[in-house]
């Protein structure tokens, strides 16, 4: 089969398309012939070695959809020819509050979906939502479950609340926008791109502000008021502004820190507001199942920015690294 392998570090240019053997499913494993895969920012970080638990060589890719073509001799809930989507969170455990120490994400150290075939545990295979095509289904898993957990499991979003989503345009941020809209929350966004803010408004955001402006936080407060919930994957200096923009008794849920550490964190700004700061990452199997159910109930469709072939994976990762995308970047996997 064709697969994209990373054998050495140095960025997307080190990815190589190779011909390797099709893996065999054993026991409770399932072999899936992939139709589409999708990119996540972790894929780019891994090519530079900027991810914990590095192990090479590896096949990147956490997201994928396809057809089951072979099953292990202990599989009971999945059949050959099933149309499926993959939950990339492996070995979460039984506690919904946090993952266990054995938790891993598909696509390093376990071989992932930048390939024509992938083997995954039976418990990580779910029926593809009928209203989604192959590409949309592949775009949803990692970012979708991250957004769902941040909004609902950790963020406890309620109808009518104001939700601030910084850095709109990424997969998680757009999924959070869609889901929050679906349950009747009022969403506001930030971006360095006026065009992305306008696109978000077209998708249902109530408004937004370009954070490149000198006093963007005050401008946003004048538009929004205070946010009941902030879904943050940015971190960095802006986190202090998010604290300022959070309502008394409000919540910030952090799922990433693409802008680095938070400088000059002033704790009284937090406790005088009686606010919560909560961490989250990925999601449990229950989160994943509930996320799929929400997308089916409200007939939601992931936003796709651009599609590449498996042979164009380097260009795809460079495009993601530039941060110009509004929506998911996918890989079409040909026979």
Short mmCIF file of C-alpha atoms in Angstrom, two decimals:
data_model
loop_
_atom_site.label_atom_id
_atom_site.label_comp_id
_atom_site.label_asym_id
_atom_site.label_seq_id
_atom_site.Cartn_x
_atom_site.Cartn_y
_atom_site.Cartn_z
CA UNK A 1 0.00 0.00 0.00
CA UNK A 2 0.98 3.65 -0.34
CA UNK A 3 1.75 5.41 2.95
CA UNK A 4 3.43 8.64 4.01
CA UNK A 5 6.21 7.96 6.50
CA UNK A 6 8.23 10.26 8.73
CA UNK A 7 11.64 8.69 9.35
CA UNK A 8 13.56 11.79 10.48
CA UNK A 9 12.76 15.20 11.93
CA UNK A 10 13.02 18.50 10.09
CA UNK A 11 9.53 19.65 9.11
CA UNK A 12 7.02 18.63 6.42
CA UNK A 13 9.76 18.24 3.81
CA UNK A 14 10.90 15.06 5.60
CA UNK A 15 7.64 13.24 4.81
CA UNK A 16 8.06 10.54 2.16
CA UNK A 17 5.50 8.55 0.19
CA UNK A 18 6.51 4.90 0.27
CA UNK A 19 5.19 1.49 -0.69
CA UNK A 20 4.80 -0.78 2.35
CA UNK A 21 2.89 -3.92 3.29
CA UNK A 22 -0.80 -3.71 4.17
CA UNK A 23 -1.09 -4.29 7.94
CA UNK A 24 -3.01 -7.31 9.28
CA UNK A 25 -5.67 -6.94 11.97
CA UNK A 26 -5.33 -9.23 14.99
CA UNK A 27 -7.70 -10.09 17.81
CA UNK A 28 -10.00 -7.11 18.33
CA UNK A 29 -8.48 -5.01 15.53
CA UNK A 30 -10.08 -3.79 12.31
CA UNK A 31 -8.49 -3.05 8.92
CA UNK A 32 -9.98 -0.02 7.18
CA UNK A 33 -9.49 0.95 3.55
CA UNK A 34 -9.37 4.71 3.80
CA UNK A 35 -11.26 7.12 1.53
CA UNK A 36 -10.06 10.37 3.13
CA UNK A 37 -7.75 11.53 5.89
CA UNK A 38 -7.50 14.99 7.44
CA UNK A 39 -4.70 17.14 8.83
CA UNK A 40 -4.30 18.46 12.36
CA UNK A 41 -1.73 20.87 13.69
CA UNK A 42 -0.19 18.09 15.79
CA UNK A 43 0.91 16.47 12.51
CA UNK A 44 3.05 19.51 11.69
CA UNK A 45 4.43 19.71 15.23
CA UNK A 46 5.47 16.05 15.05
CA UNK A 47 7.54 16.60 11.89
CA UNK A 48 9.67 19.04 13.94
CA UNK A 49 9.83 16.78 17.00
CA UNK A 50 7.65 19.21 18.99
CA UNK A 51 5.38 16.60 20.53
CA UNK A 52 5.72 14.37 23.62
CA UNK A 53 6.49 10.68 23.22
CA UNK A 54 8.22 10.99 19.85
CA UNK A 55 8.78 7.65 18.12
CA UNK A 56 10.05 7.20 14.56
CA UNK A 57 9.47 5.95 11.95
CA UNK A 58 5.74 6.58 11.93
CA UNK A 59 2.78 7.17 9.65
CA UNK A 60 1.12 10.44 10.61
CA UNK A 61 -2.59 11.20 10.52
CA UNK A 62 -5.25 10.96 13.25
CA UNK A 63 -8.43 11.44 11.22
CA UNK A 64 -9.91 9.12 8.64
CA UNK A 65 -13.01 7.54 7.14
CA UNK A 66 -13.40 4.44 5.01
CA UNK A 67 -14.70 0.90 4.62
CA UNK A 68 -13.90 -2.10 6.80
CA UNK A 69 -12.17 -4.74 4.65
CA UNK A 70 -10.89 -7.22 7.24
CA UNK A 71 -11.48 -7.93 10.93
CA UNK A 72 -9.60 -9.78 13.65
CA UNK A 73 -10.91 -13.09 14.98
CA UNK A 74 -12.22 -11.50 18.22
CA UNK A 75 -14.18 -8.62 16.62
CA UNK A 76 -17.92 -8.73 17.33
CA UNK A 77 -19.38 -5.25 16.73
CA UNK A 78 -17.94 -4.40 13.30
CA UNK A 79 -18.49 -6.15 9.97
CA UNK A 80 -16.72 -6.18 6.62
CA UNK A 81 -18.04 -3.45 4.26
CA UNK A 82 -19.18 -1.22 7.17
CA UNK A 83 -18.76 2.48 6.39
CA UNK A 84 -16.94 3.94 9.35
CA UNK A 85 -15.21 6.90 10.94
CA UNK A 86 -12.28 6.55 13.34
CA UNK A 87 -12.04 7.86 16.90
CA UNK A 88 -8.31 8.71 17.09
CA UNK A 89 -8.13 8.62 20.90
CA UNK A 90 -6.70 5.23 21.88
CA UNK A 91 -6.97 3.71 25.37
CA UNK A 92 -8.78 6.62 27.05
CA UNK A 93 -10.02 4.44 29.91
CA UNK A 94 -13.23 4.27 31.93
CA UNK A 95 -12.99 7.62 33.73
CA UNK A 96 -14.66 10.38 31.69
CA UNK A 97 -12.95 13.07 33.77
CA UNK A 98 -9.48 12.38 32.37
CA UNK A 99 -7.57 9.88 30.24
CA UNK A 100 -5.43 7.14 31.73
CA UNK A 101 -1.61 7.02 31.43
CA UNK A 102 -1.81 4.63 28.46
CA UNK A 103 -3.78 7.11 26.35
CA UNK A 104 -2.36 7.70 22.84
CA UNK A 105 -3.47 9.48 19.69
CA UNK A 106 -3.51 7.70 16.35
CA UNK A 107 -0.75 8.93 14.03
CA UNK A 108 2.33 8.69 16.30
CA UNK A 109 3.40 6.61 18.05
CA UNK A 110 0.72 4.34 16.51
CA UNK A 111 0.66 4.38 12.69
CA UNK A 112 -2.07 6.66 11.37
CA UNK A 113 -4.20 7.60 8.39
CA UNK A 114 -1.78 9.09 5.84
CA UNK A 115 -2.08 5.77 4.05
CA UNK A 116 -4.38 3.63 1.95
CA UNK A 117 -5.09 1.30 4.89
CA UNK A 118 -4.98 1.56 8.67
CA UNK A 119 -5.48 -0.89 11.54
CA UNK A 120 -7.34 0.38 14.61
CA UNK A 121 -8.96 -1.24 17.66
CA UNK A 122 -12.60 -2.30 17.23
CA UNK A 123 -13.65 0.08 20.01
CA UNK A 124 -12.37 3.06 18.00
CA UNK A 125 -14.55 2.37 14.97
CA UNK A 126 -17.93 4.13 14.67
CA UNK A 127 -20.59 4.14 11.94
CA UNK A 128 -20.15 7.05 9.53
CA UNK A 129 -23.01 9.54 10.01
CA UNK A 130 -25.33 9.06 7.04
CA UNK A 131 -25.62 12.78 6.24
CA UNK A 132 -21.85 13.21 5.89
CA UNK A 133 -19.85 12.33 2.80
CA UNK A 134 -16.50 10.57 3.12
CA UNK A 135 -14.50 13.81 3.18
CA UNK A 136 -16.68 15.47 5.82
CA UNK A 137 -16.60 12.37 8.01
CA UNK A 138 -12.79 12.26 7.85
CA UNK A 139 -12.54 15.94 8.79
CA UNK A 140 -14.53 15.61 12.00
CA UNK A 141 -12.89 13.26 14.57
CA UNK A 142 -9.92 14.83 16.41
CA UNK A 143 -10.92 18.49 16.22
CA UNK A 144 -14.60 17.65 16.57
CA UNK A 145 -14.26 15.67 19.79
CA UNK A 146 -11.85 18.30 21.19
CA UNK A 147 -14.40 21.04 20.52
CA UNK A 148 -17.27 18.97 21.92
CA UNK A 149 -15.49 18.21 25.18
CA UNK A 150 -14.34 21.82 25.58
CA UNK A 151 -17.87 23.15 25.03
CA UNK A 152 -20.05 20.61 26.78
CA UNK A 153 -18.16 18.24 29.08
CA UNK A 154 -15.76 20.85 30.48
CA UNK A 155 -17.41 24.12 29.43
CA UNK A 156 -20.98 23.19 30.35
CA UNK A 157 -22.34 25.60 27.73
CA UNK A 158 -25.99 26.57 28.06
CA UNK A 159 -28.54 28.04 25.66
CA UNK A 160 -28.37 31.85 25.63
CA UNK A 161 -24.84 32.08 27.02
CA UNK A 162 -22.17 34.20 25.36
CA UNK A 163 -19.25 32.14 24.08
CA UNK A 164 -15.94 33.65 22.94
CA UNK A 165 -13.89 31.57 20.48
CA UNK A 166 -10.46 33.11 19.74
CA UNK A 167 -8.49 32.31 16.59
CA UNK A 168 -11.45 31.41 14.39
CA UNK A 169 -10.53 29.43 11.28
CA UNK A 170 -8.92 26.39 12.86
CA UNK A 171 -10.77 23.09 12.92
CA UNK A 172 -11.51 23.08 16.66
CA UNK A 173 -12.65 26.71 16.67
CA UNK A 174 -15.03 26.20 13.74
CA UNK A 175 -16.47 23.01 15.20
CA UNK A 176 -17.01 24.85 18.49
CA UNK A 177 -18.78 27.66 16.60
CA UNK A 178 -21.09 25.18 14.86
CA UNK A 179 -21.92 23.26 18.03
CA UNK A 180 -22.47 26.35 20.18
CA UNK A 181 -24.80 27.80 17.54
CA UNK A 182 -26.70 24.52 17.37
CA UNK A 183 -27.60 24.65 21.08
CA UNK A 184 -28.56 28.33 21.05
CA UNK A 185 -25.45 30.06 22.44
CA UNK A 186 -24.33 33.48 21.16
CA UNK A 187 -20.84 33.17 19.70
CA UNK A 188 -18.22 35.89 19.26
CA UNK A 189 -14.80 35.38 17.66
CA UNK A 190 -11.36 36.88 17.18
CA UNK A 191 -8.89 36.54 14.32
CA UNK A 192 -5.98 38.37 12.72
CA UNK A 193 -7.99 38.25 9.48
CA UNK A 194 -11.03 40.45 8.86
CA UNK A 195 -12.02 38.01 6.12
CA UNK A 196 -12.14 35.09 8.56
CA UNK A 197 -14.27 37.12 10.97
CA UNK A 198 -16.74 37.83 8.17
CA UNK A 199 -16.78 34.15 7.21
CA UNK A 200 -17.50 33.25 10.84
CA UNK A 201 -20.38 35.70 10.94
CA UNK A 202 -21.80 34.06 7.83
CA UNK A 203 -21.67 30.76 9.74
CA UNK A 204 -23.61 32.22 12.65
CA UNK A 205 -21.22 34.20 14.86
CA UNK A 206 -22.77 37.34 16.34
CA UNK A 207 -19.62 39.40 15.81
CA UNK A 208 -15.87 39.53 16.13
CA UNK A 209 -12.76 41.68 16.41
CA UNK A 210 -9.33 41.60 14.79
CA UNK A 211 -6.84 41.02 17.61
CA UNK A 212 -4.14 42.91 15.71
CA UNK A 213 -5.90 46.12 16.75
CA UNK A 214 -4.28 47.91 19.68
CA UNK A 215 -7.33 47.88 21.97
CA UNK A 216 -9.13 44.87 20.57
CA UNK A 217 -10.25 43.50 23.95
CA UNK A 218 -12.06 46.72 24.89
CA UNK A 219 -13.63 46.90 21.45
CA UNK A 220 -14.86 43.33 21.81
CA UNK A 221 -16.26 44.04 25.28
CA UNK A 222 -18.25 46.95 23.82
CA UNK A 223 -19.70 44.59 21.21
CA UNK A 224 -20.17 41.46 23.31
CA UNK A 225 -20.18 42.45 26.95
CA UNK A 226 -18.63 39.71 29.09
CA UNK A 227 -18.36 36.08 27.96
CA UNK A 228 -19.86 33.31 30.03
CA UNK A 229 -17.48 30.84 28.38
CA UNK A 230 -14.18 31.21 26.52
CA UNK A 231 -12.90 28.28 24.44
CA UNK A 232 -9.17 28.95 24.11
CA UNK A 233 -6.50 27.16 22.09
CA UNK A 234 -4.20 30.19 21.92
CA UNK A 235 -2.76 30.92 25.37
CA UNK A 236 0.12 33.42 25.33
CA UNK A 237 -0.29 37.12 26.18
CA UNK A 238 -3.92 37.13 25.01
CA UNK A 239 -4.94 34.86 27.89
CA UNK A 240 -4.91 37.85 30.24
CA UNK A 241 -7.35 39.56 27.88
CA UNK A 242 -9.58 36.49 27.98
CA UNK A 243 -9.64 36.75 31.78
CA UNK A 244 -10.65 40.41 31.43
CA UNK A 245 -13.42 39.42 28.99
CA UNK A 246 -14.81 36.61 31.16
CA UNK A 247 -17.94 37.36 33.16
CA UNK A 248 -18.00 36.97 36.96
CA UNK A 249 -18.62 33.29 37.61
CA UNK A 250 -17.64 32.49 34.02
CA UNK A 251 -15.35 29.80 32.62
CA UNK A 252 -12.29 29.59 30.43
CA UNK A 253 -11.62 26.16 28.92
CA UNK A 254 -8.09 25.78 27.53
CA UNK A 255 -7.29 23.08 24.95
CA UNK A 256 -4.00 24.47 23.55
CA UNK A 257 -1.35 27.16 23.71
CA UNK A 258 -0.21 27.93 20.16
CA UNK A 259 1.04 31.37 21.29
CA UNK A 260 3.15 29.96 24.12
CA UNK A 261 3.28 30.67 27.88
CA UNK A 262 1.13 33.28 29.62
CA UNK A 263 3.25 36.25 30.79
CA UNK A 264 2.52 38.18 34.00
CA UNK A 265 -0.41 36.06 35.08
CA UNK A 266 -2.20 37.97 37.88
CA UNK A 267 -4.15 35.53 40.07
CA UNK A 268 -6.42 38.13 41.77
CA UNK A 269 -8.02 38.80 38.38
CA UNK A 270 -9.24 35.22 38.54
CA UNK A 271 -10.38 34.80 42.13
CA UNK A 272 -12.05 38.19 42.46
CA UNK A 273 -14.29 37.13 39.56
CA UNK A 274 -15.02 33.72 41.12
CA UNK A 275 -14.26 32.30 37.68
CA UNK A 276 -13.02 28.89 36.60
CA UNK A 277 -10.08 27.98 34.37
CA UNK A 278 -10.36 24.41 33.14
CA UNK A 279 -8.05 22.29 31.01
CA UNK A 280 -9.12 19.76 28.41
CA UNK A 281 -7.63 17.63 25.69
CA UNK A 282 -9.23 15.34 23.10
CA UNK A 283 -12.20 13.47 24.57
CA UNK A 284 -13.49 10.19 25.96
CA UNK A 285 -15.33 7.57 23.90
CA UNK A 286 -18.54 8.95 25.38
CA UNK A 287 -17.59 12.45 24.19
CA UNK A 288 -16.91 11.08 20.72
CA UNK A 289 -20.23 9.26 20.50
CA UNK A 290 -22.12 12.31 21.77
CA UNK A 291 -20.31 14.55 19.27
CA UNK A 292 -21.38 12.34 16.37
CA UNK A 293 -24.94 12.31 17.70
CA UNK A 294 -24.99 16.11 17.88
CA UNK A 295 -23.82 16.41 14.28
CA UNK A 296 -26.51 13.98 13.17
CA UNK A 297 -29.29 15.59 15.24
CA UNK A 298 -28.60 19.07 13.85
CA UNK A 299 -27.42 17.94 10.38
CA UNK A 300 -24.14 19.81 10.81
CA UNK A 301 -21.41 19.62 8.16
CA UNK A 302 -17.69 20.29 8.77
CA UNK A 303 -16.19 23.26 6.94
CA UNK A 304 -13.62 22.06 4.39
CA UNK A 305 -10.99 24.56 3.26
CA UNK A 306 -8.87 22.61 0.80
CA UNK A 307 -8.29 19.06 -0.45
CA UNK A 308 -4.98 17.52 -1.49
CA UNK A 309 -3.95 14.09 -2.73
CA UNK A 310 -1.84 11.77 -0.61
CA UNK A 311 1.07 12.58 -2.93
CA UNK A 312 0.67 16.29 -2.08
CA UNK A 313 0.94 15.84 1.68
CA UNK A 314 4.01 18.10 1.98
CA UNK A 315 2.17 21.00 0.33
CA UNK A 316 -0.83 20.32 2.55
CA UNK A 317 1.24 20.53 5.73
CA UNK A 318 3.01 23.70 4.60
CA UNK A 319 -0.38 25.27 3.90
CA UNK A 320 -1.56 24.34 7.39
CA UNK A 321 1.67 25.67 8.91
CA UNK A 322 1.04 29.05 7.25
CA UNK A 323 -2.29 29.29 9.11
CA UNK A 324 -4.25 30.61 6.16
CA UNK A 325 -6.93 27.93 6.20
CA UNK A 326 -10.54 28.50 7.22
CA UNK A 327 -11.72 24.98 7.95
CA UNK A 328 -10.22 21.53 7.66
CA UNK A 329 -7.54 20.41 5.22
CA UNK A 330 -8.13 16.91 3.86
CA UNK A 331 -6.29 14.23 1.89
CA UNK A 332 -8.13 12.23 -0.76
CA UNK A 333 -6.78 8.69 -0.80
CA UNK A 334 -7.03 7.03 -4.20
CA UNK A 335 -6.97 3.27 -4.83
#
